[in-house]
Amino acid sequence: MTDPFDILGVEPRFDLDLRALEQRHRDLSRALHPDRYAGAPAAERRLALGRAIETNDALRVLRDPIRRADALLQRAGIARGEEGEQKASPALLMEMMESREELSEAAKRGDPARIARLGGAMRAREQATLAAIQAAFAAAGNDPEQLKGVLAMLSELRYIRRFLDEVSAIEEELADQT
Amino acid sequence: MAYSDKVIEHYENPLNVGTLDKNDEQVGTGLVGAPACGDVMRLQIKVGEGGVIEDAKFKTFGCGSAIASSSLATEWLKGKTIDEAETIKNSMIAEELHLPPVKIHCSVLAEDAIKSAIADFRAKQQAKRELTGAAPSGAAKSAASASAE
C-alpha cells in the first residue's frame, strides 16, 4: 500500500484539513510506537516499524501541495511521467526567464528591497496558483480528462517554487555577508 | 552525487553566456523549461551566410549540469550549419560531460533548446520569404532568395 491517503486513512482530496491530518498521523504513530511492540514477536515488531515509517512518508507527501496533487492524480491513473509531463507555455517560460533575470540582477547589485519585492510578487502568484489548482480539483471530480488540466498548473507551480527557492538562497547569502 | 570535472569546468567558467537581439531576423531563440525541476534555459543562434552559425549565446537558470549542457551546446554550435546543428543529440552532450542518469534530463533540455532555436530561425526566414514572395512570380522569387541566403 503506497497511496498516502490510504496509509493515513484520510479522504483523498486536495483541500485537506491539515490539522486533522497531523492529528491522524499522531494517533497512528502512537499506536505503532516501538514501545508498544516491545514484547511482540520480531516479525510483528518489524511490521509495525515499517508501517510507522510509511506513515511518516505519507505525511510528508500530503503536507506538500505539489506532492499531494501528484498523489491524487496518480490515484486517478494519471501519471506524471515523461509522457504526461506538460510542456510549459511559451508565455510562462518567457515570464519565468525574465523574472529569473531580474532576480539575478537584483542579487548581483545586492538590492534586498528589490529581492523582497520580487519574492513577494511570486508568493502571491503561488497562492493564486494553489487556489486555481484547488478549484480545478473540485470541478474535475473523477473525470480524468478534466484532471489532466491540473498537470499544467502543477508544472507552473514548480517553476514558481524554483524561483522562490532561489529567492531564499539569495536572501541567505546576503544575510551571511552582512 | 559528484559532478564530473567537465561539468564543474563549464559551471565555473561558462562559455557564451549572454543575449543576442531576439528581433534580429538572423537570430533564432529557443526558450525551454524542465517542468520537473523548474529550470529555464534560453539558447540563441546567429546564422550567417550559407546557414552557418556565427554566434551562439545562452542563459540558464538551473543546476550545474543544465548550465554545463547549455555551455557545451553553444560551443558545439558555433561554426556548424543549422542542418549539422540539428544532428546534435542529448546523448552526445551527456557523454561528453559524463552526466549521471539523474542528470540526463539536463542534456535533453539543451537538445530541445537547440531544436527550438533552429525552429525559431526557420520560422523567421519562412515569414520573410512569404513577405517578399507575395508577388505573382512569387515561387521563383522566393526560391531565389532562399538560395541566396
mmCIF file of N, CA, C and O in Angstrom, chain B residues 66-140:
data_model
loop_
_atom_site.group_PDB
_atom_site.id
_atom_site.type_symbol
_atom_site.label_atom_id
_atom_site.label_comp_id
_atom_site.label_asym_id
_atom_site.label_seq_id
_atom_site.Cartn_x
_atom_site.Cartn_y
_atom_site.Cartn_z
ATOM 1 N N ALA B 66 22.745 21.571 -15.994
ATOM 2 C CA ALA B 66 21.965 22.288 -17.011
ATOM 3 C C ALA B 66 22.811 23.415 -17.592
ATOM 4 O O ALA B 66 22.814 23.651 -18.808
ATOM 5 N N ILE B 67 23.559 24.103 -16.736
ATOM 6 C CA ILE B 67 24.422 25.189 -17.196
ATOM 7 C C ILE B 67 25.537 24.618 -18.082
ATOM 8 O O ILE B 67 25.800 25.121 -19.173
ATOM 9 N N ALA B 68 26.163 23.536 -17.620
ATOM 10 C CA ALA B 68 27.238 22.927 -18.397
ATOM 11 C C ALA B 68 26.718 22.417 -19.742
ATOM 12 O O ALA B 68 27.377 22.590 -20.771
ATOM 13 N N SER B 69 25.525 21.808 -19.749
ATOM 14 C CA SER B 69 24.959 21.288 -21.006
ATOM 15 C C SER B 69 24.739 22.411 -22.009
ATOM 16 O O SER B 69 25.044 22.265 -23.192
ATOM 17 N N SER B 70 24.223 23.553 -21.543
ATOM 18 C CA SER B 70 23.962 24.629 -22.495
ATOM 19 C C SER B 70 25.259 25.317 -22.910
ATOM 20 O O SER B 70 25.416 25.742 -24.053
ATOM 21 N N SER B 71 26.212 25.410 -21.999
ATOM 22 C CA SER B 71 27.510 25.999 -22.333
ATOM 23 C C SER B 71 28.197 25.172 -23.419
ATOM 24 O O SER B 71 28.667 25.700 -24.428
ATOM 25 N N LEU B 72 28.206 23.860 -23.226
ATOM 26 C CA LEU B 72 28.817 22.969 -24.214
ATOM 27 C C LEU B 72 28.068 23.052 -25.548
ATOM 28 O O LEU B 72 28.680 23.097 -26.616
ATOM 29 N N ALA B 73 26.733 23.094 -25.473
ATOM 30 C CA ALA B 73 25.918 23.151 -26.699
ATOM 31 C C ALA B 73 26.287 24.379 -27.527
ATOM 32 O O ALA B 73 26.497 24.278 -28.737
ATOM 33 N N THR B 74 26.433 25.543 -26.896
ATOM 34 C CA THR B 74 26.762 26.756 -27.654
ATOM 35 C C THR B 74 28.159 26.638 -28.270
ATOM 36 O O THR B 74 28.375 27.093 -29.382
ATOM 37 N N GLU B 75 29.084 25.994 -27.553
ATOM 38 C CA GLU B 75 30.428 25.802 -28.108
ATOM 39 C C GLU B 75 30.370 24.961 -29.373
ATOM 40 O O GLU B 75 31.012 25.268 -30.369
ATOM 41 N N TRP B 76 29.594 23.895 -29.301
ATOM 42 C CA TRP B 76 29.480 22.982 -30.435
ATOM 43 C C TRP B 76 28.765 23.628 -31.618
ATOM 44 O O TRP B 76 29.015 23.289 -32.765
ATOM 45 N N LEU B 77 27.842 24.542 -31.322
ATOM 46 C CA LEU B 77 27.013 25.122 -32.385
ATOM 47 C C LEU B 77 27.806 26.044 -33.290
ATOM 48 O O LEU B 77 27.590 26.088 -34.502
ATOM 49 N N LYS B 78 28.740 26.766 -32.703
ATOM 50 C CA LYS B 78 29.458 27.779 -33.479
ATOM 51 C C LYS B 78 30.256 27.144 -34.621
ATOM 52 O O LYS B 78 31.024 26.213 -34.407
ATOM 53 N N GLY B 79 30.036 27.667 -35.834
ATOM 54 C CA GLY B 79 30.757 27.165 -36.999
ATOM 55 C C GLY B 79 30.026 26.058 -37.733
ATOM 56 O O GLY B 79 30.398 25.686 -38.837
ATOM 57 N N LYS B 80 28.993 25.505 -37.092
ATOM 58 C CA LYS B 80 28.214 24.459 -37.760
ATOM 59 C C LYS B 80 27.112 25.087 -38.608
ATOM 60 O O LYS B 80 26.666 26.196 -38.327
ATOM 61 N N THR B 81 26.670 24.371 -39.643
ATOM 62 C CA THR B 81 25.468 24.821 -40.346
ATOM 63 C C THR B 81 24.279 24.403 -39.503
ATOM 64 O O THR B 81 24.399 23.531 -38.633
ATOM 65 N N ILE B 82 23.119 25.028 -39.782
ATOM 66 C CA ILE B 82 21.971 24.660 -38.955
ATOM 67 C C ILE B 82 21.560 23.211 -39.181
ATOM 68 O O ILE B 82 21.064 22.556 -38.277
ATOM 69 N N ASP B 83 21.810 22.697 -40.390
ATOM 70 C CA ASP B 83 21.494 21.285 -40.635
ATOM 71 C C ASP B 83 22.388 20.372 -39.789
ATOM 72 O O ASP B 83 21.926 19.372 -39.231
ATOM 73 N N GLU B 84 23.667 20.743 -39.700
ATOM 74 C CA GLU B 84 24.582 19.959 -38.847
ATOM 75 C C GLU B 84 24.180 20.087 -37.377
ATOM 76 O O GLU B 84 24.210 19.125 -36.623
ATOM 77 N N ALA B 85 23.804 21.314 -37.014
ATOM 78 C CA ALA B 85 23.445 21.575 -35.614
ATOM 79 C C ALA B 85 22.267 20.709 -35.183
ATOM 80 O O ALA B 85 22.185 20.259 -34.041
ATOM 81 N N GLU B 86 21.392 20.457 -36.144
ATOM 82 C CA GLU B 86 20.205 19.669 -35.828
ATOM 83 C C GLU B 86 20.522 18.226 -35.470
ATOM 84 O O GLU B 86 19.698 17.533 -34.880
ATOM 85 N N THR B 87 21.727 17.779 -35.852
ATOM 86 C CA THR B 87 22.066 16.384 -35.570
ATOM 87 C C THR B 87 22.670 16.204 -34.166
ATOM 88 O O THR B 87 22.959 15.087 -33.757
ATOM 89 N N ILE B 88 22.842 17.318 -33.445
ATOM 90 C CA ILE B 88 23.373 17.203 -32.075
ATOM 91 C C ILE B 88 22.321 16.521 -31.204
ATOM 92 O O ILE B 88 21.166 16.948 -31.166
ATOM 93 N N LYS B 89 22.748 15.465 -30.541
ATOM 94 C CA LYS B 89 21.814 14.699 -29.709
ATOM 95 C C LYS B 89 22.167 14.869 -28.240
ATOM 96 O O LYS B 89 23.330 15.063 -27.900
ATOM 97 N N ASN B 90 21.143 14.763 -27.421
ATOM 98 C CA ASN B 90 21.377 14.912 -25.987
ATOM 99 C C ASN B 90 22.404 13.887 -25.489
ATOM 100 O O ASN B 90 23.209 14.176 -24.601
ATOM 101 N N SER B 91 22.392 12.687 -26.098
ATOM 102 C CA SER B 91 23.312 11.646 -25.630
ATOM 103 C C SER B 91 24.772 12.066 -25.842
ATOM 104 O O SER B 91 25.652 11.699 -25.053
ATOM 105 N N MET B 92 25.022 12.861 -26.899
ATOM 106 C CA MET B 92 26.390 13.326 -27.145
ATOM 107 C C MET B 92 26.816 14.289 -26.040
ATOM 108 O O MET B 92 27.964 14.260 -25.569
ATOM 109 N N ILE B 93 25.912 15.156 -25.642
ATOM 110 C CA ILE B 93 26.207 16.113 -24.570
ATOM 111 C C ILE B 93 26.421 15.371 -23.252
ATOM 112 O O ILE B 93 27.387 15.617 -22.523
ATOM 113 N N ALA B 94 25.515 14.421 -22.981
ATOM 114 C CA ALA B 94 25.589 13.667 -21.720
ATOM 115 C C ALA B 94 26.903 12.888 -21.637
ATOM 116 O O ALA B 94 27.529 12.812 -20.582
ATOM 117 N N GLU B 95 27.312 12.347 -22.785
ATOM 118 C CA GLU B 95 28.535 11.549 -22.815
ATOM 119 C C GLU B 95 29.758 12.441 -22.592
ATOM 120 O O GLU B 95 30.640 12.128 -21.790
ATOM 121 N N GLU B 96 29.785 13.578 -23.304
ATOM 122 C CA GLU B 96 30.915 14.490 -23.187
ATOM 123 C C GLU B 96 31.081 14.984 -21.748
ATOM 124 O O GLU B 96 32.187 15.131 -21.246
ATOM 125 N N LEU B 97 29.947 15.232 -21.074
ATOM 126 C CA LEU B 97 30.004 15.797 -19.718
ATOM 127 C C LEU B 97 29.989 14.713 -18.630
ATOM 128 O O LEU B 97 30.037 15.026 -17.447
ATOM 129 N N HIS B 98 29.901 13.456 -19.041
ATOM 130 C CA HIS B 98 29.776 12.338 -18.095
ATOM 131 C C HIS B 98 28.620 12.562 -17.129
ATOM 132 O O HIS B 98 28.793 12.466 -15.903
ATOM 133 N N LEU B 99 27.467 12.916 -17.668
ATOM 134 C CA LEU B 99 26.315 13.156 -16.795
ATOM 135 C C LEU B 99 25.788 11.835 -16.234
ATOM 136 O O LEU B 99 25.651 10.866 -16.971
ATOM 137 N N PRO B 100 25.495 11.814 -14.934
ATOM 138 C CA PRO B 100 24.892 10.609 -14.353
ATOM 139 C C PRO B 100 23.419 10.500 -14.791
ATOM 140 O O PRO B 100 22.839 11.496 -15.216
ATOM 141 N N PRO B 101 22.821 9.307 -14.696
ATOM 142 C CA PRO B 101 21.444 9.116 -15.175
ATOM 143 C C PRO B 101 20.447 10.158 -14.664
ATOM 144 O O PRO B 101 19.603 10.616 -15.433
ATOM 145 N N VAL B 102 20.567 10.581 -13.407
ATOM 146 C CA VAL B 102 19.583 11.538 -12.879
ATOM 147 C C VAL B 102 19.715 12.917 -13.513
ATOM 148 O O VAL B 102 18.844 13.768 -13.339
ATOM 149 N N LYS B 103 20.811 13.146 -14.218
ATOM 150 C CA LYS B 103 21.019 14.464 -14.824
ATOM 151 C C LYS B 103 20.883 14.441 -16.351
ATOM 152 O O LYS B 103 21.152 15.445 -17.012
ATOM 153 N N ILE B 104 20.472 13.295 -16.878
ATOM 154 C CA ILE B 104 20.319 13.191 -18.329
ATOM 155 C C ILE B 104 19.306 14.221 -18.837
ATOM 156 O O ILE B 104 19.458 14.786 -19.922
ATOM 157 N N HIS B 105 18.272 14.497 -18.035
ATOM 158 C CA HIS B 105 17.234 15.437 -18.500
ATOM 159 C C HIS B 105 17.805 16.836 -18.765
ATOM 160 O O HIS B 105 17.248 17.593 -19.543
ATOM 161 N N CYS B 106 18.950 17.161 -18.133
ATOM 162 C CA CYS B 106 19.585 18.457 -18.403
ATOM 163 C C CYS B 106 20.097 18.516 -19.839
ATOM 164 O O CYS B 106 20.015 19.550 -20.489
ATOM 165 N N SER B 107 20.634 17.389 -20.325
ATOM 166 C CA SER B 107 21.121 17.365 -21.701
ATOM 167 C C SER B 107 19.945 17.337 -22.677
ATOM 168 O O SER B 107 20.023 17.884 -23.774
ATOM 169 N N VAL B 108 18.853 16.710 -22.258
ATOM 170 C CA VAL B 108 17.632 16.710 -23.091
ATOM 171 C C VAL B 108 17.140 18.147 -23.267
ATOM 172 O O VAL B 108 16.740 18.570 -24.355
ATOM 173 N N LEU B 109 17.217 18.889 -22.183
ATOM 174 C CA LEU B 109 16.794 20.290 -22.212
ATOM 175 C C LEU B 109 17.643 21.084 -23.214
ATOM 176 O O LEU B 109 17.122 21.897 -23.986
ATOM 177 N N ALA B 110 18.964 20.817 -23.210
ATOM 178 C CA ALA B 110 19.854 21.526 -24.135
ATOM 179 C C ALA B 110 19.526 21.166 -25.581
ATOM 180 O O ALA B 110 19.500 22.036 -26.453
ATOM 181 N N GLU B 111 19.252 19.879 -25.828
ATOM 182 C CA GLU B 111 18.889 19.477 -27.195
ATOM 183 C C GLU B 111 17.577 20.165 -27.611
ATOM 184 O O GLU B 111 17.463 20.679 -28.737
ATOM 185 N N ASP B 112 16.619 20.191 -26.721
ATOM 186 C CA ASP B 112 15.346 20.878 -27.008
ATOM 187 C C ASP B 112 15.592 22.339 -27.338
ATOM 188 O O ASP B 112 14.961 22.904 -28.233
ATOM 189 N N ALA B 113 16.506 22.963 -26.582
ATOM 190 C CA ALA B 113 16.779 24.391 -26.778
ATOM 191 C C ALA B 113 17.401 24.627 -28.152
ATOM 192 O O ALA B 113 17.042 25.591 -28.842
ATOM 193 N N ILE B 114 18.314 23.746 -28.579
ATOM 194 C CA ILE B 114 18.928 23.869 -29.909
ATOM 195 C C ILE B 114 17.836 23.765 -30.971
ATOM 196 O O ILE B 114 17.712 24.615 -31.860
ATOM 197 N N LYS B 115 17.005 22.721 -30.849
ATOM 198 C CA LYS B 115 15.953 22.488 -31.844
ATOM 199 C C LYS B 115 14.995 23.665 -31.899
ATOM 200 O O LYS B 115 14.549 24.088 -32.973
ATOM 201 N N SER B 116 14.673 24.191 -30.732
ATOM 202 C CA SER B 116 13.693 25.264 -30.699
ATOM 203 C C SER B 116 14.289 26.569 -31.246
ATOM 204 O O SER B 116 13.596 27.350 -31.904
ATOM 205 N N ALA B 117 15.608 26.781 -31.039
ATOM 206 C CA ALA B 117 16.260 27.963 -31.614
ATOM 207 C C ALA B 117 16.292 27.861 -33.146
ATOM 208 O O ALA B 117 16.026 28.834 -33.861
ATOM 209 N N ILE B 118 16.591 26.658 -33.657
ATOM 210 C CA ILE B 118 16.620 26.453 -35.106
ATOM 211 C C ILE B 118 15.219 26.646 -35.696
ATOM 212 O O ILE B 118 15.046 27.306 -36.726
ATOM 213 N N ALA B 119 14.223 26.092 -35.008
ATOM 214 C CA ALA B 119 12.840 26.223 -35.486
ATOM 215 C C ALA B 119 12.431 27.693 -35.539
ATOM 216 O O ALA B 119 11.774 28.132 -36.490
ATOM 217 N N ASP B 120 12.852 28.448 -34.534
ATOM 218 C CA ASP B 120 12.516 29.877 -34.491
ATOM 219 C C ASP B 120 13.185 30.610 -35.662
ATOM 220 O O ASP B 120 12.557 31.430 -36.337
ATOM 221 N N PHE B 121 14.463 30.276 -35.898
ATOM 222 C CA PHE B 121 15.180 30.904 -37.021
ATOM 223 C C PHE B 121 14.491 30.568 -38.345
ATOM 224 O O PHE B 121 14.243 31.441 -39.176
ATOM 225 N N ARG B 122 14.143 29.296 -38.531
ATOM 226 C CA ARG B 122 13.496 28.886 -39.788
ATOM 227 C C ARG B 122 12.148 29.556 -39.966
ATOM 228 O O ARG B 122 11.776 29.950 -41.077
ATOM 229 N N ALA B 123 11.396 29.685 -38.868
ATOM 230 C CA ALA B 123 10.082 30.330 -38.956
ATOM 231 C C ALA B 123 10.242 31.781 -39.393
ATOM 232 O O ALA B 123 9.460 32.298 -40.204
ATOM 233 N N LYS B 124 11.289 32.435 -38.887
ATOM 234 C CA LYS B 124 11.546 33.834 -39.267
ATOM 235 C C LYS B 124 11.878 33.921 -40.760
ATOM 236 O O LYS B 124 11.396 34.815 -41.455
ATOM 237 N N GLN B 125 12.719 32.989 -41.238
ATOM 238 C CA GLN B 125 13.103 33.000 -42.651
ATOM 239 C C GLN B 125 11.892 32.726 -43.536
ATOM 240 O O GLN B 125 11.714 33.346 -44.572
ATOM 241 N N GLN B 126 11.042 31.810 -43.082
ATOM 242 C CA GLN B 126 9.827 31.465 -43.812
ATOM 243 C C GLN B 126 8.921 32.696 -43.924
ATOM 244 O O GLN B 126 8.423 33.008 -44.998
ATOM 245 N N ALA B 127 8.772 33.389 -42.815
ATOM 246 C CA ALA B 127 7.920 34.584 -42.804
ATOM 247 C C ALA B 127 8.472 35.639 -43.752
ATOM 248 O O ALA B 127 7.725 36.321 -44.454
ATOM 249 N N LYS B 128 9.795 35.746 -43.755
ATOM 250 C CA LYS B 128 10.449 36.728 -44.627
ATOM 251 C C LYS B 128 10.190 36.373 -46.100
ATOM 252 O O LYS B 128 9.854 37.235 -46.905
ATOM 253 N N ARG B 129 10.325 35.073 -46.421
ATOM 254 C CA ARG B 129 10.097 34.628 -47.793
ATOM 255 C C ARG B 129 8.668 34.894 -48.225
ATOM 256 O O ARG B 129 8.411 35.321 -49.336
ATOM 257 N N GLU B 130 7.734 34.641 -47.333
ATOM 258 C CA GLU B 130 6.336 34.849 -47.678
ATOM 259 C C GLU B 130 6.059 36.316 -47.956
ATOM 260 O O GLU B 130 5.241 36.660 -48.806
ATOM 261 N N LEU B 131 6.747 37.174 -47.215
ATOM 262 C CA LEU B 131 6.572 38.618 -47.414
ATOM 263 C C LEU B 131 7.120 39.051 -48.766
ATOM 264 O O LEU B 131 6.454 39.720 -49.541
ATOM 265 N N THR B 132 8.350 38.623 -49.058
ATOM 266 C CA THR B 132 8.995 39.052 -50.301
ATOM 267 C C THR B 132 8.444 38.294 -51.500
ATOM 268 O O THR B 132 8.516 38.764 -52.621
ATOM 269 N N GLY B 133 7.883 37.122 -51.269
ATOM 270 C CA GLY B 133 7.403 36.301 -52.365
ATOM 271 C C GLY B 133 5.921 36.471 -52.637
ATOM 272 O O GLY B 133 5.296 35.627 -53.263
ATOM 273 N N ALA B 134 5.329 37.561 -52.169
ATOM 274 C CA ALA B 134 3.889 37.773 -52.306
ATOM 275 C C ALA B 134 3.493 38.128 -53.731
ATOM 276 O O ALA B 134 2.345 37.997 -54.121
ATOM 277 N N ALA B 135 4.460 38.565 -54.546
ATOM 278 C CA ALA B 135 4.178 38.952 -55.931
ATOM 279 C C ALA B 135 3.802 37.718 -56.756
ATOM 280 O O ALA B 135 4.072 36.589 -56.350
ATOM 281 N N PRO B 136 3.158 37.919 -57.967
ATOM 282 C CA PRO B 136 2.727 36.798 -58.809
ATOM 283 C C PRO B 136 3.836 35.802 -59.112
ATOM 284 O O PRO B 136 3.625 34.605 -59.090
ATOM 285 N N SER B 137 5.044 36.316 -59.370
ATOM 286 C CA SER B 137 6.157 35.415 -59.674
ATOM 287 C C SER B 137 6.812 34.932 -58.380
ATOM 288 O O SER B 137 8.003 34.656 -58.357
ATOM 289 N N GLY B 138 5.991 34.854 -57.359
ATOM 290 C CA GLY B 138 6.479 34.567 -56.001
ATOM 291 C C GLY B 138 7.319 33.310 -55.879
ATOM 292 O O GLY B 138 8.369 33.321 -55.245
ATOM 293 N N ALA B 139 6.855 32.221 -56.510
ATOM 294 C CA ALA B 139 7.533 30.939 -56.307
ATOM 295 C C ALA B 139 8.995 31.010 -56.722
ATOM 296 O O ALA B 139 9.881 30.648 -55.944
ATOM 297 N N ALA B 140 9.237 31.540 -57.920
ATOM 298 C CA ALA B 140 10.600 31.622 -58.423
ATOM 299 C C ALA B 140 11.436 32.562 -57.568
ATOM 300 O O ALA B 140 12.559 32.258 -57.186
#
